[in-house]
Tab-separated table of C-alpha atoms in Angstrom:
chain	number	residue	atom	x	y	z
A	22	UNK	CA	140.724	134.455	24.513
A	23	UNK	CA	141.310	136.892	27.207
A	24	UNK	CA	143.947	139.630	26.193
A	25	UNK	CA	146.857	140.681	28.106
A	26	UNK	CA	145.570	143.863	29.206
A	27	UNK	CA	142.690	141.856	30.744
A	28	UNK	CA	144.463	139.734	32.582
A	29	UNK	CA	146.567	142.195	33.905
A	30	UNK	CA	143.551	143.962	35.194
A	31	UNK	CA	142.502	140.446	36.651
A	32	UNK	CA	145.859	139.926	38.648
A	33	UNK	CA	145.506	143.642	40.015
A	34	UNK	CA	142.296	143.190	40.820
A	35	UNK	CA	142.877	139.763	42.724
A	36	UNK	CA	145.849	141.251	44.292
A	37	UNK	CA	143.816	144.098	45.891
A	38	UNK	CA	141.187	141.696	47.062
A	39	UNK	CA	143.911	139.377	48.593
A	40	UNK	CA	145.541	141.979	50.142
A	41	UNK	CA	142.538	143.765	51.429
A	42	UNK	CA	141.403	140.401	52.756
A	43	UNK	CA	144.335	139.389	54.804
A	44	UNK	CA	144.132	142.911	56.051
A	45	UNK	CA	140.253	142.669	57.326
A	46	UNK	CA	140.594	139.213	58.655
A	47	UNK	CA	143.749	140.417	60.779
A	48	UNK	CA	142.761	143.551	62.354
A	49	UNK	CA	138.862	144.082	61.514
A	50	UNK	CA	137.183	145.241	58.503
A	51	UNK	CA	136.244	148.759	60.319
A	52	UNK	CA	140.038	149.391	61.156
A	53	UNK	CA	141.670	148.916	58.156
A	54	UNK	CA	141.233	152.328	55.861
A	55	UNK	CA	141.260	152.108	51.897
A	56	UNK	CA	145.016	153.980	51.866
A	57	UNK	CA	146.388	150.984	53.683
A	58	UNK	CA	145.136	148.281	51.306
A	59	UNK	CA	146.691	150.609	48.802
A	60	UNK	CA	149.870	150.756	50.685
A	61	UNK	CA	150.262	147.017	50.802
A	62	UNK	CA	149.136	146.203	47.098
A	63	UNK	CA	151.723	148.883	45.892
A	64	UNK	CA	148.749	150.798	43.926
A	65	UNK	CA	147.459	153.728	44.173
A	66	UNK	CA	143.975	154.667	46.169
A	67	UNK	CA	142.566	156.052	42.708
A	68	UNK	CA	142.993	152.544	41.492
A	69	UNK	CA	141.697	150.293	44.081
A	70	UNK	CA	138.965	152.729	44.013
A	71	UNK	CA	138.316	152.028	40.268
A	72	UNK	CA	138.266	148.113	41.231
A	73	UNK	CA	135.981	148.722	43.966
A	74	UNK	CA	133.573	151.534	44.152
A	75	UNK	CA	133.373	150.941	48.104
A	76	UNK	CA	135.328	149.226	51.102
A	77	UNK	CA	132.075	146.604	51.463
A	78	UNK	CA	132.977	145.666	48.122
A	79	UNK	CA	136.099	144.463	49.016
A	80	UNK	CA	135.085	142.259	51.691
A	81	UNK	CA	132.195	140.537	48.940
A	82	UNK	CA	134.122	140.823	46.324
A	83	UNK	CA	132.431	138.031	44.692
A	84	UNK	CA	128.610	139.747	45.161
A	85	UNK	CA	127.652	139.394	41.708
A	86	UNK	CA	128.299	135.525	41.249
A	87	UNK	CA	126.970	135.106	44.340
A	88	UNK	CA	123.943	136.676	43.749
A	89	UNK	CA	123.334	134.997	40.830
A	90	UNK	CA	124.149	131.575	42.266
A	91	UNK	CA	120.696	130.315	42.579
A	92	UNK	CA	119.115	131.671	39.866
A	93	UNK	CA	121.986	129.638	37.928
A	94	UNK	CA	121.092	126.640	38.995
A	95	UNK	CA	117.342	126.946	38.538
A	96	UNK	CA	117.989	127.656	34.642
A	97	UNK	CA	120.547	124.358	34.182
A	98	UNK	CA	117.744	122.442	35.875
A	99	UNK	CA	117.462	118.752	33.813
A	100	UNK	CA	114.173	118.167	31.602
A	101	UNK	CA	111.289	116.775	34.428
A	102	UNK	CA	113.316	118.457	37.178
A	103	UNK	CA	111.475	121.406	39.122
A	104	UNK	CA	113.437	124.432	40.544
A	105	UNK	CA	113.286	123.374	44.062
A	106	UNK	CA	114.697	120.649	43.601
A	107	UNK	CA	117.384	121.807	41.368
A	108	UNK	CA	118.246	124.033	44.018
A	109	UNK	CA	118.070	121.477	46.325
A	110	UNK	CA	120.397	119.138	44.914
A	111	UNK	CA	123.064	121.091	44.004
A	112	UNK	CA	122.849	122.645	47.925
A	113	UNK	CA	123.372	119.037	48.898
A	114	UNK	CA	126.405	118.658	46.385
A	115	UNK	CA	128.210	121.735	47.574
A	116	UNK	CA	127.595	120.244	51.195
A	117	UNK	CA	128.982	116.948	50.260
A	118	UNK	CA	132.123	119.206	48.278
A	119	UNK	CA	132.672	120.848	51.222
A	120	UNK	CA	131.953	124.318	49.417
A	121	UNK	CA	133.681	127.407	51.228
A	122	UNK	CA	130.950	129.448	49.633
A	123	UNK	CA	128.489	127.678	52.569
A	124	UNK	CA	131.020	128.327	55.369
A	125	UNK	CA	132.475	124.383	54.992
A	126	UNK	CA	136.080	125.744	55.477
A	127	UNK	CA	138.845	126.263	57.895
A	128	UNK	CA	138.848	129.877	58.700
A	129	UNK	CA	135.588	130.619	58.638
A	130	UNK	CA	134.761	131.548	61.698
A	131	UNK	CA	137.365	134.548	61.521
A	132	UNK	CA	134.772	135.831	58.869
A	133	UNK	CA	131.817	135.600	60.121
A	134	UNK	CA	133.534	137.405	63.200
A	135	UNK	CA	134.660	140.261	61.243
A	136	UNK	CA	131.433	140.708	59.516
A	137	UNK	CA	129.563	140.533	63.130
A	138	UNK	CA	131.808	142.874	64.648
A	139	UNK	CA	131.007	145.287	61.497
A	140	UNK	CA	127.882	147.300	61.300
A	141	UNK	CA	128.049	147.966	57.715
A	142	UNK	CA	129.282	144.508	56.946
A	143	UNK	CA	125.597	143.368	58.158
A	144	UNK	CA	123.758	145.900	56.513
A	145	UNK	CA	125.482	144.905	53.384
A	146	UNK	CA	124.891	141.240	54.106
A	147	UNK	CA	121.250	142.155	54.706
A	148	UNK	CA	121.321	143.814	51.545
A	149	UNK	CA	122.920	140.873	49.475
A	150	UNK	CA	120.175	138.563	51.088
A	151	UNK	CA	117.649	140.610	49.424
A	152	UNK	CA	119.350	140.692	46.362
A	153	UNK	CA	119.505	137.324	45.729
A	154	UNK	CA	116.257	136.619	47.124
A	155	UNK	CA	115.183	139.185	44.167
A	156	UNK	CA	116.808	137.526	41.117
A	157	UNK	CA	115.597	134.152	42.416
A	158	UNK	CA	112.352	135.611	41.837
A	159	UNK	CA	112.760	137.265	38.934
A	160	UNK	CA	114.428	133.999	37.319
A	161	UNK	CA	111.492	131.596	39.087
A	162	UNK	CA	109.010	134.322	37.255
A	163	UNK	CA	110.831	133.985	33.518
A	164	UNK	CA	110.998	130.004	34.092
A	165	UNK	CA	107.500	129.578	35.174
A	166	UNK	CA	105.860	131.962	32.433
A	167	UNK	CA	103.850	133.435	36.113
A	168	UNK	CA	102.075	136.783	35.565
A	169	UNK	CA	103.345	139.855	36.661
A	170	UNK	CA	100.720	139.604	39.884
A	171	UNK	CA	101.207	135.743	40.554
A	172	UNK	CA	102.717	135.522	43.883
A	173	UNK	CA	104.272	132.444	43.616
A	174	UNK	CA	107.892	132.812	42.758
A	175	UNK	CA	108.322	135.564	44.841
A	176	UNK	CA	106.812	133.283	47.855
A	177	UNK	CA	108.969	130.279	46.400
A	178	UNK	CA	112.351	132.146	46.356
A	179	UNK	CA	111.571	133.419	50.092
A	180	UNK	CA	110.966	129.813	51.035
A	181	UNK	CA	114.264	128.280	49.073
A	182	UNK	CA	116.408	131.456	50.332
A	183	UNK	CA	115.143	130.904	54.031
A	184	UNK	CA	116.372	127.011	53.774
A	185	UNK	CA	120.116	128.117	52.668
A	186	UNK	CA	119.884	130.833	55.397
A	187	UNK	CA	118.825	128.296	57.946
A	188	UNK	CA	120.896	125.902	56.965
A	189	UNK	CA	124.465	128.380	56.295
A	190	UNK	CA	123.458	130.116	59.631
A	191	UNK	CA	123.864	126.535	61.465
A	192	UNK	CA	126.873	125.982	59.565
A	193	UNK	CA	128.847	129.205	61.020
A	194	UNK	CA	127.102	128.716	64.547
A	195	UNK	CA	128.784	125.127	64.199
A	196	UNK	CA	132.421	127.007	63.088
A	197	UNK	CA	132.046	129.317	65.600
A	198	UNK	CA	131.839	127.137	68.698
A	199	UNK	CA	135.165	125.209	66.821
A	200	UNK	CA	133.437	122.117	64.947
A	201	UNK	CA	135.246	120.670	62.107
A	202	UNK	CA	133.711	121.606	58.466
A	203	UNK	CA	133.365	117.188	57.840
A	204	UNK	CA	130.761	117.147	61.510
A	205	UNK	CA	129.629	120.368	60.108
A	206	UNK	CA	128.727	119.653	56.665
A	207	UNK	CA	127.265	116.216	58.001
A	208	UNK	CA	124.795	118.199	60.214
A	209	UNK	CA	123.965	120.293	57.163
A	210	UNK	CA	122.931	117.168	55.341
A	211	UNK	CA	120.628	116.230	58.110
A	212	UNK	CA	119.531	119.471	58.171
A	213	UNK	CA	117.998	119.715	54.555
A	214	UNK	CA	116.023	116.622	54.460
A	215	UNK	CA	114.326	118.144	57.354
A	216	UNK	CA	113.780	121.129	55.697
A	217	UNK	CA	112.359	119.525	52.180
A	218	UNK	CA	110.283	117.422	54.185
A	219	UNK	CA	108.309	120.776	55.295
A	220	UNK	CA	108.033	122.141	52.196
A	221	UNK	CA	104.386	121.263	50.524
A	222	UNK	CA	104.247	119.801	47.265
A	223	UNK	CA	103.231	123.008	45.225
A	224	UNK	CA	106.998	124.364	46.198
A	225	UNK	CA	108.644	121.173	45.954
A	226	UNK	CA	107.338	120.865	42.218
A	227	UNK	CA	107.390	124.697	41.413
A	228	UNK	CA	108.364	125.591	37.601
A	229	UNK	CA	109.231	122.053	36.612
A	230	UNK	CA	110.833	121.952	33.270
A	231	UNK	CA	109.284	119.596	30.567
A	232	UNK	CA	110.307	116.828	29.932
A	233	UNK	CA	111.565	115.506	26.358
């Protein structure tokens, strides 16, 4: 059970990431300084400081389970399922849930302005792409038992990663230009059954778990 001085340090953090949200999406993430957010949240700079080390980390203030979000669902993959299409699957069912986390929400074209307009919002998006590219691989590695020189989760994380890319970059081209997250998430689905039908078998079946 969560104590009450940890959820107190929840709600304070949530409140600075709300605040600092609104804020960004308003005016810009470049013009709105850390003493403002402060201002608004009725905390101190020190503190939302101690919450988040930098401004970027404000904006993704979710990095970390976002990061890991793949890798997640390649380790509660179902016996005789491979990671690909683990991956796979549960892309489709966050398409057909209308996820937010895949741009399938009113709104989201105000992000993906603000991040555009935002050179170190892109450098820090370029960053996080990496990043989860890297723990794919790492978990792909552990799951498959590969060597240390195998290539092949590295080459199978680029491949899955470049599919959500692909697929999430349509998805805010479609916001952008004002389509409705349903005709969006529709194209999506469309979308990825292209995209599995060009990946070769040796992905498709990558580090499939035994069966029982």
């Amino acid at each position: 059970m969560t104590g009450l001085r940890e959820r107190k340090k929840q709600q304070t953090r949530q409140l600075i990431s709300d605040v600092a949200t609104g804020l960004f999406l308003e005016r810009g993430f470049d013009a709105v300084t850390i003493a403002e957010i402060a201002e608004v949240a009725d905390v101190s700079v020190n503190t939302v400081y101690n919450y988040f080390p930098a401004k970027e980390d404000l904006f993704f203030d979710r990095e970390d389970e976002v990061i890991d979000r793949y890798s997640r669902f390649v380790r509660e993959r179902t016996p005789g399922q491979s990671a690909t299409r683990a991956v796979l699957e549960r892309l489709r069912a966050e398409v057909h849930d209308r996820s937010p986390v895949l741009g399938l929400a009113d709104g989201y074209d105000r992000f993906l302005t603000v991040v555009r307009e935002s050179t170190a919002l892109m450098a820090r998006l370029s960053l996080l792409h990496y990043r989860i590219t890297e723990s794919l691989a790492a978990t792909l590695r552990e799951e498959s038992g590969a060597a240390p020189d195998d290539p092949r989760p590295d080459l199978v994380a680029q491949q899955l990663i470049g599919v959500h890319n692909v697929v999430v970059g349509g998805a805010g081209r479609g916001s952008l230009t004002g389509l409705p997250p349903d005709e969006i998430a529709a194209q999506m689905l469309v979308r990825l059954d292209e995209y599995e039908a060009l990946l070769s078998d040796t992905v498709l079946n990558y580090a499939t778990r035994p069966a029982r």
